[in-house]
Amino acid sequence: MRYFDRLGTLLTCVGLAALVLLPLVVLKTNRILPGEPRSLLDVLPLWAGLGFYAVLALAAVTAVKAANARLRLAVALGAIAIVVVAVAAAASELTPLDNRVVRVSPGGAFWVLVIALGLLATDALTRLQPGPLVRVACLGAFLALVLGALASGYFDDLSIMREYAVNATRFAREARQHVLLAIGSLLAAVVVALPLGILSHRQARLRAAVLGTLNLVQTIPSIALFGILMVPLGALATALPAAARLGVSGIGFAPAVIALFLYSLLPIVANTVVGLSRVSPAAVDAAHGMGLTGWQALRQVELPLALPTILTGIRIVLVQNIGLATIAALIGGGGFGAFVFQGIGQTAIDLVLLGAIPTVALAFSASVVLDALVDLTRGASR
Amino acid sequence: MIAIENLTKRYGESTVVDGVSMVVEPHTITAIVGTSGSGKSTLLRMINRLVEPTAGRVLIDGRDTTAEPAHLLRRRIGYAIQGLGLFPHRTVAENIATVPRLLGWEPARVQARVAELLGVFQLDPAVFGGKFPHELSGGQQQRVGVARALAAEPELLLMDEPFGALDPIIRAKAQDDLLDIQRRFGTTIMIVTHDMDEAFRLASRVGVMSQGRLLQYDRPEVLLTKPADPFVSRLTGTADRALKLLSLTNVGELVEPGAAEGPTVPESASLRDALAQLVWSGAAAAAVVRDDGSAAGRITLAAILAHGRHAT
């Protein structure tokens, strides 16, 4: 029987439809006006335009007919590189020299193609079943490649990079703030949730109360939670000037980090309880029977065996926090969300993307790294 | 010597162990037999204080077990349970080293002890030391469980249904191993089981428990010949008690001078095995040989039958 790939066929159809219906590049006379679509064949030299479509055709054939996962991965990654380079080249061609107003953006077809080819590559990578360390190494190589390409200046004429050039110093500051919000709230949550989970595991009555309360917290919409926190924190800052000097106020970093912290508790507490309850009772009984103290049994037997499940909870929280931290910008908490909301306010879609794309990349990287960590600990505790 | 005095455990209204008193002789195997829910496991767990008694006390060599913190007491007492409770995230060698490490032994001493014990249980240290429990067969895991319990050279070893999960052939082998180990290290062993045959095979004294009370505690042959309670005779079984009794005595005890034409039986075989040989071969007497192969005399069918006759 001849090989026929269903996912590849679906992705090919999606890519084809996008190429027909949506523009690849959009030329705008300034950053907020809607642009007009340009065809790559008009912009690029004939050989380059035809070559571009030939590569996409090759990718389509591979996606539908090729069974070899390595080949699929190589073609998908190669095609992504070609799409990105072609659009950047078109941007350079379309941008007049010394013109800071005209913007060339990647169009809808560009994004659909990158996502479809990205899915094709991810699917091929999954079929290869790489070990956890290989996955992290692949991520590192990919990030290095992307950062290197951006630093080369080849993409500087693309609209997002123009937005970046304008906001470079602020970008570094918001990036730091975003990571601080996500990881700071996570660390604080681990410090509180781990002991809470251990106690809840041992006390059935406490468990019901804790999980019930945290479930309730989880259902409060994030914007509402910011609002709820604004009042007591504002009052606290007014009443205690010392607290205000430490940065506590109704808006800004403090309520944002507290809200993220509260959302982080449930997944870690719940996974700690589940992880501990799955530890073999015989192993725990033997540990106590051999003379390990309660603390030693917890540290040497129960926690190591529950670790993969607890880490899974931490992974959920980190990815969730990286996404939620964008909303912190609404109350002046900073982070990549600042670009997103500013972009929405100015109807400057490129500025929105300047905030959104790094957020997605950060969440994706965190998920890959922590997944690998979960696999590593699971391997050691079968 | 372990003296158990009026040991009682109550959970609310229900009494799980009810005023049990007994003395366990040192350097022997003692079995506690009972149905599930008889309180036998709770009795065992009160000795190393995994369960704190409601009343009564336990003396080990005259010293009250409550005189020191429970975890220090437990490090001096070996403990092996059904399902073993091997630590799945630790290698075989690390599992066995658990208590010696808690006691702060030198690494070289720990390593030597682990290698010695693996050798005793016929597991090559070079092959098995680095394996994880899930890589072992059931019988191998069971041996590692007992080796771990013996690691710190405890004078007392508590075992709660340690062979419960094994199939019959591996189980018989594990029982033989335990007898060897007991002879080799002279450990005092207390084993809890629901299997009367296992108790008779291993123990020099057997206690029978039901509904929290110790009904009878004596040598196996007394349990068979003079059951103190109908429950004891039900548990030991009356239909084949003559054969069970014969299995408790060695050929060596009934050997008489002279030669015999019939089959040859070793001195260490049980009377039951000798009887089986004689029935099978149709002979009236069998030649008895010592372990080194020299002739020890003979054993007659009549002597065996006389030994097994108890009905009055």
XYZ file of C-alpha atoms in Angstrom:
694
model
C 0.000 0.000 0.000
C 1.320 3.437 -0.818
C 1.866 5.840 2.062
C -0.652 8.606 2.578
C -0.358 10.996 5.523
C -3.627 12.411 6.892
C -2.181 15.201 9.025
C 0.168 16.197 6.193
C -2.758 16.346 3.765
C -4.810 18.492 6.102
C -1.901 20.890 6.684
C -1.259 21.079 2.911
C -4.894 21.990 2.259
C -4.776 24.678 4.965
C -1.524 26.114 3.563
C -2.869 26.086 0.008
C -6.101 27.820 1.020
C -4.093 30.483 2.890
C -1.879 31.108 -0.155
C -4.942 31.576 -2.372
C -7.078 33.618 0.008
C -4.606 35.634 2.112
C -1.661 37.920 1.305
C 1.926 36.903 2.015
C 3.190 40.480 2.429
C 1.291 43.664 3.156
C 2.556 47.120 2.384
C 1.312 49.934 4.624
C 2.023 53.581 4.065
C 2.264 54.000 7.832
C 2.046 51.755 10.905
C -1.670 52.117 11.667
C -3.284 52.242 8.224
C -4.604 49.016 6.737
C -2.179 47.873 4.050
C -2.433 46.568 0.512
C -1.344 43.018 -0.334
C 1.665 42.479 -2.589
C 2.513 39.335 -4.525
C 5.971 37.875 -4.042
C 6.194 37.316 -7.814
C 5.877 41.072 -8.412
C 8.378 42.016 -5.720
C 11.134 39.438 -5.945
C 13.217 38.524 -9.009
C 11.448 35.894 -11.122
C 13.840 33.049 -10.183
C 13.371 33.735 -6.481
C 9.578 33.895 -6.679
C 9.310 30.674 -8.683
C 11.877 29.011 -6.385
C 9.768 29.982 -3.379
C 6.684 28.276 -4.766
C 8.746 25.257 -5.852
C 9.967 24.798 -2.260
C 6.388 25.005 -0.965
C 5.310 22.412 -3.547
C 8.128 20.120 -2.393
C 6.999 20.586 1.229
C 3.421 19.713 0.238
C 4.499 16.521 -1.543
C 6.639 15.528 1.452
C 3.822 16.251 3.875
C 1.401 14.008 1.983
C 3.621 11.181 0.714
C 6.822 10.874 2.748
C 6.863 8.323 5.591
C 10.404 9.055 6.833
C 10.173 11.288 9.905
C 13.697 12.701 9.514
C 12.956 13.748 5.918
C 9.659 15.340 6.973
C 11.409 17.267 9.751
C 14.207 18.501 7.482
C 11.826 19.615 4.721
C 9.461 21.350 7.169
C 12.292 23.276 8.855
C 13.839 24.149 5.485
C 10.494 25.404 4.190
C 9.967 27.585 7.289
C 13.396 29.139 6.728
C 12.594 29.810 3.047
C 9.205 31.398 3.878
C 10.767 33.674 6.510
C 13.700 34.657 4.292
C 11.438 35.302 1.277
C 9.125 37.585 3.240
C 12.109 39.441 4.733
C 13.604 39.843 1.253
C 10.289 41.203 -0.022
C 10.263 43.675 2.869
C 13.730 44.902 1.940
C 12.693 45.280 -1.708
C 9.512 47.181 -0.859
C 10.972 49.569 1.705
C 12.295 52.772 0.140
C 15.732 53.827 1.375
C 15.648 56.067 4.456
C 11.899 55.825 4.780
C 10.888 55.324 8.442
C 7.144 55.555 7.835
C 6.352 52.839 5.315
C 5.785 49.421 6.934
C 5.985 45.979 5.324
C 4.240 43.287 7.389
C 3.998 39.566 6.927
C 0.430 38.858 5.795
C -2.073 36.233 6.921
C -0.712 33.597 4.557
C 2.740 33.972 6.134
C 1.435 33.181 9.626
C -0.720 30.283 8.451
C 2.225 28.801 6.516
C 4.609 29.154 9.468
C 2.089 27.534 11.837
C 1.255 24.699 9.392
C 4.931 23.974 8.707
C 5.667 24.272 12.437
C 3.014 21.651 13.164
C 4.494 19.445 10.459
C 7.939 19.772 12.082
C 6.588 19.138 15.605
C 4.709 16.077 14.393
C 7.864 14.710 12.720
C 9.887 15.405 15.875
C 7.314 13.570 18.018
C 7.517 10.545 15.718
C 11.294 10.450 16.225
C 10.647 10.136 20.006
C 13.738 12.028 21.108
C 14.887 11.705 24.742
C 14.354 14.604 27.169
C 17.903 15.952 26.859
C 17.759 15.839 23.053
C 14.498 17.805 23.131
C 16.045 20.544 25.287
C 19.109 20.615 23.026
C 16.839 20.969 19.953
C 15.021 23.855 21.643
C 18.316 25.535 22.508
C 19.622 25.155 18.947
C 16.354 26.501 17.527
C 16.326 29.540 19.823
C 20.000 30.248 19.076
C 19.247 30.075 15.351
C 16.280 32.457 15.624
C 18.150 34.969 17.800
C 21.186 34.773 15.522
C 19.012 35.392 12.451
C 17.315 38.381 14.111
C 20.662 39.818 15.200
C 22.049 39.512 11.657
C 19.968 42.518 10.567
C 18.536 40.693 7.574
C 15.034 41.020 9.010
C 15.308 44.662 10.103
C 12.965 45.937 7.383
C 10.062 43.791 8.613
C 7.450 45.799 10.482
C 7.806 43.885 13.782
C 11.538 44.480 13.809
C 10.914 48.164 13.083
C 8.683 48.249 16.170
C 11.424 46.459 18.086
C 14.070 48.935 16.938
C 11.962 51.781 18.306
C 11.310 49.979 21.614
C 14.595 48.072 22.106
C 15.457 49.310 25.604
C 11.881 49.017 26.808
C 11.675 45.512 25.335
C 14.524 44.305 27.532
C 12.904 45.899 30.582
C 9.449 44.410 29.902
C 10.982 41.005 29.154
C 12.731 41.030 32.522
C 9.539 42.165 34.209
C 7.523 39.429 32.494
C 9.917 36.683 33.589
C 10.032 38.156 37.091
C 6.221 38.131 37.317
C 5.875 34.562 36.054
C 8.787 32.952 37.884
C 8.603 35.054 41.070
C 4.957 34.156 41.614
C 5.753 30.514 40.798
C 8.575 30.322 43.354
C 6.425 31.933 46.044
C 3.622 29.502 45.198
C 5.942 26.478 45.438
C 7.123 27.612 48.876
C 3.536 27.816 50.111
C 1.798 25.097 48.075
C 4.252 22.247 48.671
C 3.847 22.204 52.485
C 0.124 22.847 52.044
C -0.111 19.863 49.685
C 1.820 17.628 52.086
C -0.433 18.605 55.003
C -3.549 18.179 52.845
C -2.366 14.695 51.858
C -2.262 13.694 55.526
C -5.399 15.463 56.790
C -8.537 14.586 54.833
C -10.517 17.428 56.409
C -7.853 20.029 55.617
C -7.613 18.659 52.073
C -11.313 19.242 51.389
C -11.135 22.789 52.764
C -7.913 23.746 50.957
C -8.868 22.305 47.571
C -12.361 23.800 47.841
C -11.020 27.270 48.596
C -8.365 27.126 45.877
C -10.915 25.898 43.350
C -12.983 28.963 44.172
C -9.951 31.261 43.695
C -9.294 29.641 40.320
C -12.773 30.555 39.093
C -12.353 34.305 39.713
C -11.623 35.990 36.365
C -8.137 37.514 36.369
C -9.273 41.082 35.723
C -11.780 40.812 38.593
C -9.042 39.490 40.880
C -6.830 42.489 40.048
C -9.741 44.726 40.942
C -10.384 42.886 44.209
C -6.723 43.168 45.198
C -6.505 46.843 44.319
C -8.585 47.962 47.315
C -6.810 46.213 50.229
C -3.330 46.789 48.768
C -4.067 50.453 48.186
C -5.320 50.753 51.763
C -2.241 48.930 53.031
C 0.094 51.269 51.167
C -1.713 54.288 52.598
C -1.718 52.940 56.141
C 1.882 51.704 56.114
C 4.311 54.061 54.384
C 7.021 51.417 54.872
C 5.042 48.967 52.751
C 4.565 51.633 50.101
C 8.311 52.243 50.023
C 8.803 48.484 49.410
C 6.679 48.833 46.266
C 3.293 47.752 47.614
C 0.465 49.701 46.009
C -3.014 49.173 44.624
C -1.711 48.939 41.087
C 1.518 47.748 39.513
C 3.769 44.832 40.325
C 2.383 43.892 43.773
C -1.250 43.040 42.885
C -0.103 41.361 39.656
C 2.343 39.050 41.377
C -0.153 38.277 44.155
C -2.875 37.373 41.644
C -0.509 35.085 39.716
C 0.584 33.552 43.019
C -3.023 32.779 43.958
C -3.709 31.164 40.578
C -0.541 29.071 40.972
C -1.570 27.426 44.236
C -4.267 25.019 43.047
C -2.286 23.061 40.413
C 0.709 22.607 42.734
C -1.326 21.671 45.833
C -3.566 19.306 43.844
C -0.650 17.591 42.094
C 1.274 17.266 45.363
C -1.728 15.558 46.978
C -2.226 13.243 43.984
C 1.492 12.481 43.696
C 1.823 11.586 47.380
C -1.340 9.483 47.371
C 0.065 7.418 44.502
C 3.204 6.432 46.416
C 3.067 2.719 47.286
C 1.747 2.372 50.874
C 4.042 -0.644 51.345
C 7.113 1.505 50.605
C 6.008 4.128 53.136
C 5.198 1.467 55.749
C 8.576 -0.182 55.186
C 10.309 3.196 55.502
C 8.717 3.840 58.886
C 9.217 0.218 59.959
C 12.946 0.415 59.245
C 13.348 3.465 61.423
C 13.234 6.445 59.081
C 11.795 9.415 60.950
C 8.653 11.019 59.525
C 10.776 13.747 57.931
C 13.277 11.247 56.485
C 10.500 9.102 55.019
C 8.979 12.206 53.426
C 12.248 13.513 51.999
C 13.839 10.212 50.963
C 10.836 8.163 49.852
C 7.538 10.022 49.490
C 8.679 13.246 47.795
C 11.103 11.609 45.313
C 8.354 9.200 44.236
C 5.778 12.011 43.949
C 8.211 14.379 42.195
C 7.169 13.707 38.564
C 3.537 14.516 39.405
C 4.493 17.612 41.426
C 6.717 18.831 38.572
C 3.812 18.352 36.171
C 1.833 20.760 38.376
C 4.705 23.244 38.326
C 4.879 22.979 34.530
C 1.151 23.764 34.275
C 1.615 26.774 36.549
C 4.645 28.167 34.741
C 3.012 28.002 31.304
C -0.222 29.427 32.732
C 1.639 32.259 34.489
C 3.613 33.248 31.407
C 0.322 33.649 29.559
C -1.544 35.348 32.419
C 1.311 37.762 33.095
C 0.388 39.640 29.886
C -2.779 40.844 31.632
C -0.687 42.357 34.448
C 0.059 45.261 32.089
C -3.575 46.348 32.478
C -2.866 47.431 36.046
C 0.621 48.742 35.337
C 2.381 45.521 36.263
C 4.524 45.630 33.127
C 5.636 42.660 31.063
C 5.073 41.878 27.386
C 1.403 42.691 27.915
C 2.411 46.372 27.904
C 3.153 46.132 24.150
C -0.030 44.168 23.524
C -2.333 46.688 25.201
C -0.451 49.674 23.807
C -0.702 48.112 20.354
C -4.431 47.558 20.748
C -4.843 51.158 21.875
C -2.991 52.451 18.829
C -4.484 49.824 16.487
C -0.857 48.997 15.658
C -0.983 45.257 15.074
C 2.811 45.019 14.769
C 3.202 46.307 18.315
C 0.664 43.708 19.542
C 2.760 41.018 17.870
C 5.930 42.402 19.468
C 4.325 41.531 22.817
C 2.508 38.354 21.815
C 5.230 36.447 19.939
C 7.846 36.527 22.740
C 5.130 35.469 25.220
C 4.271 32.434 23.120
C 7.951 31.597 22.622
C 8.594 31.883 26.367
C 5.635 29.652 27.290
C 6.633 27.101 24.657
C 10.250 26.987 25.862
C 9.183 26.640 29.507
C 6.882 23.783 28.585
C 9.599 21.913 26.642
C 12.167 22.308 29.438
C 9.806 21.242 32.238
C 8.406 18.333 30.201
C 11.969 17.100 29.824
C 12.487 17.496 33.582
C 9.318 15.499 34.315
C 10.521 12.713 31.997
C 13.950 12.664 33.634
C 12.544 12.331 37.164
C 9.985 9.762 36.024
C 12.733 7.634 34.535
C 14.461 7.570 37.917
C 11.398 6.578 39.952
C 9.477 3.838 38.206
C 14.203 -12.530 74.952
C 11.014 -10.701 74.090
C 8.351 -10.501 76.771
C 4.921 -9.317 75.694
C 2.806 -8.381 78.701
C -0.941 -7.927 78.523
C -0.659 -6.083 75.205
C -3.939 -4.473 74.129
C -4.994 -2.246 71.229
C -8.407 -0.642 71.004
C -9.715 1.593 68.205
C -12.752 3.310 69.663
C -15.212 0.572 70.585
C -13.468 -2.324 68.840
C -10.658 -4.246 70.510
C -8.159 -5.416 67.903
C -5.646 -7.034 70.241
C -6.973 -8.184 73.603
C -4.588 -8.695 76.520
C -1.957 -10.815 74.757
C 0.928 -12.083 76.884
C 3.705 -14.299 75.559
C 7.431 -14.867 75.770
C 9.436 -15.280 72.587
C 12.540 -17.433 73.006
C 15.688 -15.845 71.554
C 17.415 -17.331 68.493
C 14.296 -19.196 67.345
C 11.496 -18.691 64.869
C 8.085 -17.947 66.367
C 4.977 -17.838 64.174
C 1.685 -16.095 64.870
C -1.156 -17.681 62.890
C -4.670 -16.387 62.477
C -7.343 -15.483 59.957
C -7.441 -11.965 58.568
C -8.734 -9.554 61.193
C -7.462 -11.732 64.036
C -5.145 -8.939 65.213
C -1.910 -10.777 64.383
C -0.443 -7.958 62.250
C -1.391 -5.358 64.854
C 0.343 -7.448 67.528
C 3.499 -7.532 65.394
C 3.342 -3.795 64.655
C 3.069 -3.004 68.347
C 6.443 -4.671 68.934
C 8.283 -2.102 66.788
C 5.751 0.560 67.764
C 4.348 1.206 64.298
C 1.170 0.898 66.351
C 1.237 2.282 69.882
C -0.458 -0.059 72.399
C -3.533 1.057 74.340
C -2.336 -0.960 77.322
C 0.409 -3.399 78.212
C 4.068 -3.341 77.319
C 6.822 -5.072 75.387
C 10.226 -5.841 76.911
C 13.195 -6.703 74.726
C 15.991 -8.216 76.837
C 14.304 -6.757 79.877
C 14.136 -3.231 78.466
C 10.806 -1.509 77.855
C 10.469 -0.623 74.154
C 9.065 2.798 75.073
C 12.393 3.693 76.743
C 13.799 5.142 73.510
C 12.346 7.070 70.535
C 10.397 4.768 68.196
C 12.624 5.373 65.150
C 15.773 4.410 67.092
C 14.053 1.241 68.352
C 13.019 0.312 64.798
C 16.570 0.636 63.478
C 17.544 -2.247 65.785
C 14.626 -4.429 64.644
C 14.416 -5.887 61.131
C 11.066 -5.449 59.384
C 9.813 -7.220 56.261
C 6.256 -7.016 54.975
C 4.068 -8.492 52.274
C 4.558 -6.535 49.064
C 8.031 -5.848 50.468
C 7.877 -2.080 50.136
C 11.167 -1.926 48.257
C 11.923 1.683 47.310
C 11.312 1.779 43.544
C 13.566 4.807 42.977
C 16.581 3.197 44.628
C 18.837 0.391 43.428
C 18.964 -2.992 45.126
C 22.218 -2.040 46.864
C 20.789 1.308 48.053
C 17.651 -0.430 49.327
C 19.684 -2.897 51.366
C 21.931 -0.094 52.656
C 18.976 1.896 54.067
C 19.304 1.108 57.779
C 23.132 0.854 57.917
C 23.236 4.361 56.398
C 20.718 5.621 58.954
C 22.986 4.207 61.642
C 25.936 6.076 60.148
C 28.082 3.092 59.153
C 31.294 3.763 57.212
C 30.651 3.495 53.424
C 33.161 0.641 53.111
C 31.381 -1.332 55.860
C 27.988 -0.686 54.238
C 29.290 -1.871 50.873
C 30.813 -5.018 52.359
C 27.591 -5.847 54.215
C 25.484 -5.350 51.059
C 27.784 -7.648 49.084
C 27.729 -10.248 51.874
C 23.920 -10.292 52.075
C 23.453 -10.456 48.305
C 25.842 -13.417 48.345
C 23.873 -15.124 51.133
C 20.696 -14.777 49.048
C 22.397 -16.112 45.897
C 22.290 -12.780 44.072
C 25.565 -11.794 42.402
C 26.399 -8.299 43.797
C 28.042 -7.250 40.516
C 24.882 -8.113 38.574
C 22.089 -7.214 40.986
C 23.546 -4.410 43.139
C 22.889 -1.732 40.519
C 19.494 -2.960 39.362
C 16.197 -1.335 40.266
C 13.494 -3.394 42.016
C 11.216 -3.421 38.945
C 13.963 -5.226 37.010
C 13.829 -8.231 39.374
C 11.528 -11.276 39.462
C 9.089 -11.692 42.359
C 11.334 -14.202 44.109
C 14.396 -11.978 43.730
C 12.492 -8.957 45.074
C 11.426 -11.030 48.070
C 15.047 -11.993 48.810
C 16.118 -8.356 48.559
C 13.302 -7.425 50.965
C 14.557 -9.895 53.581
C 18.192 -8.909 52.942
C 17.241 -5.260 53.558
C 15.541 -6.206 56.825
C 18.694 -8.040 57.955
C 21.162 -5.392 56.796
C 21.998 -3.839 60.150
C 22.414 -7.214 61.873
C 19.248 -6.924 63.960
C 18.807 -9.392 66.794
C 15.077 -9.440 66.126
C 13.383 -9.726 62.728
C 9.642 -9.070 62.354
C 7.987 -10.471 59.225
C 4.378 -9.828 58.214
C 3.229 -12.355 55.586
C 6.591 -11.991 53.819
C 5.908 -14.867 51.409
C 2.252 -14.044 50.766
C 2.703 -12.964 47.163
C 4.923 -15.845 46.018
C 3.889 -18.887 43.991
C 4.194 -22.267 45.797
C 7.588 -23.352 44.423
C 9.343 -20.034 45.052
C 7.587 -19.872 48.410
C 9.037 -23.221 49.513
C 12.486 -22.051 48.445
C 12.047 -18.782 50.366
C 11.051 -20.733 53.483
C 14.164 -22.932 53.202
C 16.278 -19.800 52.764
C 14.765 -18.290 55.895
C 15.579 -21.417 57.931
C 19.177 -21.257 56.639
C 19.426 -17.566 57.470
C 18.097 -18.125 60.980
C 20.684 -20.869 61.610
C 23.441 -18.792 60.106
C 22.857 -15.494 61.959
C 20.991 -16.831 65.008
C 18.404 -14.074 64.563
C 15.221 -14.166 66.629
C 12.413 -14.166 64.075
C 8.731 -13.438 64.605
C 6.624 -14.194 61.559
C 2.934 -13.505 61.029
C 1.097 -15.780 58.583
C -2.371 -17.124 57.829
C -0.873 -20.401 56.597
C -0.616 -23.070 59.316
C 1.631 -25.279 57.134
C 4.072 -22.406 56.771
C 4.040 -21.884 60.537
C 4.683 -25.579 61.223
C 7.434 -25.703 58.673
C 9.323 -22.685 60.006
C 8.573 -22.157 63.653
C 9.619 -23.888 66.852
C 6.693 -22.211 68.607
C 3.351 -21.197 67.133
C 0.749 -18.829 68.523
C -2.842 -18.999 67.272
C -4.858 -15.789 67.364
C -8.550 -15.174 66.843
C -10.586 -12.016 67.440
C -7.676 -10.303 69.124
C -6.962 -13.046 71.650
C -4.060 -15.481 71.777
C -5.842 -18.850 72.008
C -2.805 -21.104 72.293
C 0.940 -20.610 72.163
C 3.066 -23.750 72.171
C 5.248 -26.141 70.199
C 3.630 -27.336 66.911
C 3.193 -30.931 68.073
C 1.284 -29.742 71.166
C -1.026 -27.710 68.944
C -1.731 -30.902 66.996
C -2.080 -33.310 69.884
C -3.622 -31.085 72.539
C -5.508 -28.202 70.893
C -6.696 -25.809 73.580
C -9.668 -24.554 71.608
C -11.918 -25.895 68.820
C -10.700 -22.995 66.663
C -7.111 -24.237 66.977
C -8.002 -27.747 65.804
C -10.051 -26.263 62.968
C -7.060 -24.183 61.892
C -4.573 -27.059 62.157
C -6.989 -29.473 60.481
C -7.846 -32.872 61.996
C -8.061 -35.092 58.908
C -4.294 -35.249 58.275
C -2.954 -34.329 61.693
C -1.128 -37.670 62.025
C 0.830 -36.909 58.863
C 1.461 -33.332 59.997
C 2.802 -34.657 63.273
C 5.139 -37.033 61.441
C 6.426 -34.146 59.340
C 7.544 -32.354 62.532
C 9.987 -35.108 63.599
C 13.246 -36.079 61.900
C 14.228 -39.633 61.011
C 17.287 -39.232 63.256
C 15.116 -39.354 66.393
C 13.714 -42.833 65.696
C 16.802 -44.423 64.207
C 17.711 -47.820 65.665
C 20.823 -49.954 65.180
C 20.923 -52.503 62.400
C 20.752 -52.724 58.622
C 17.801 -52.736 56.235
C 17.137 -54.076 52.739
C 14.667 -51.336 51.761
C 15.185 -47.793 50.470
C 17.711 -45.305 51.866
C 16.609 -42.137 53.662
C 18.777 -39.310 55.024
C 18.864 -38.680 58.777
C 17.539 -35.142 58.282
C 14.399 -36.225 56.387
C 11.058 -36.041 58.194
C 9.189 -39.138 59.345
C 6.506 -38.240 56.844
C 8.999 -38.448 53.962
C 10.387 -41.769 55.317
C 6.842 -43.174 55.578
C 6.146 -42.145 52.001
C 9.312 -43.931 50.854
C 8.333 -47.124 52.720
C 4.747 -47.109 51.396
C 6.042 -46.533 47.863
C 8.635 -49.320 48.000
C 6.550 -51.785 50.070
C 9.481 -52.394 52.469
C 9.136 -52.695 56.257
C 12.352 -50.818 57.087
C 14.679 -48.279 55.444
C 18.423 -47.717 55.813
C 19.300 -44.352 57.371
C 22.397 -42.450 56.242
C 24.064 -39.408 57.758
C 24.681 -36.216 55.776
C 28.236 -37.394 55.026
C 26.854 -40.649 53.534
C 27.894 -43.014 56.374
C 25.329 -45.520 57.692
C 23.435 -44.438 60.829
C 21.183 -47.495 61.246
C 17.633 -48.192 60.161
C 14.099 -46.976 60.668
C 11.099 -49.305 60.713
C 7.561 -48.782 59.476
C 6.281 -50.005 62.841
C 8.268 -47.349 64.724
C 6.936 -44.573 62.496
C 3.334 -45.768 62.878
C 3.748 -46.033 66.635
C 5.110 -42.479 66.776
C 2.126 -41.149 64.879
C -0.499 -43.018 66.942
C -2.157 -40.641 69.429
C -5.784 -41.669 69.536
C -6.758 -43.137 72.861
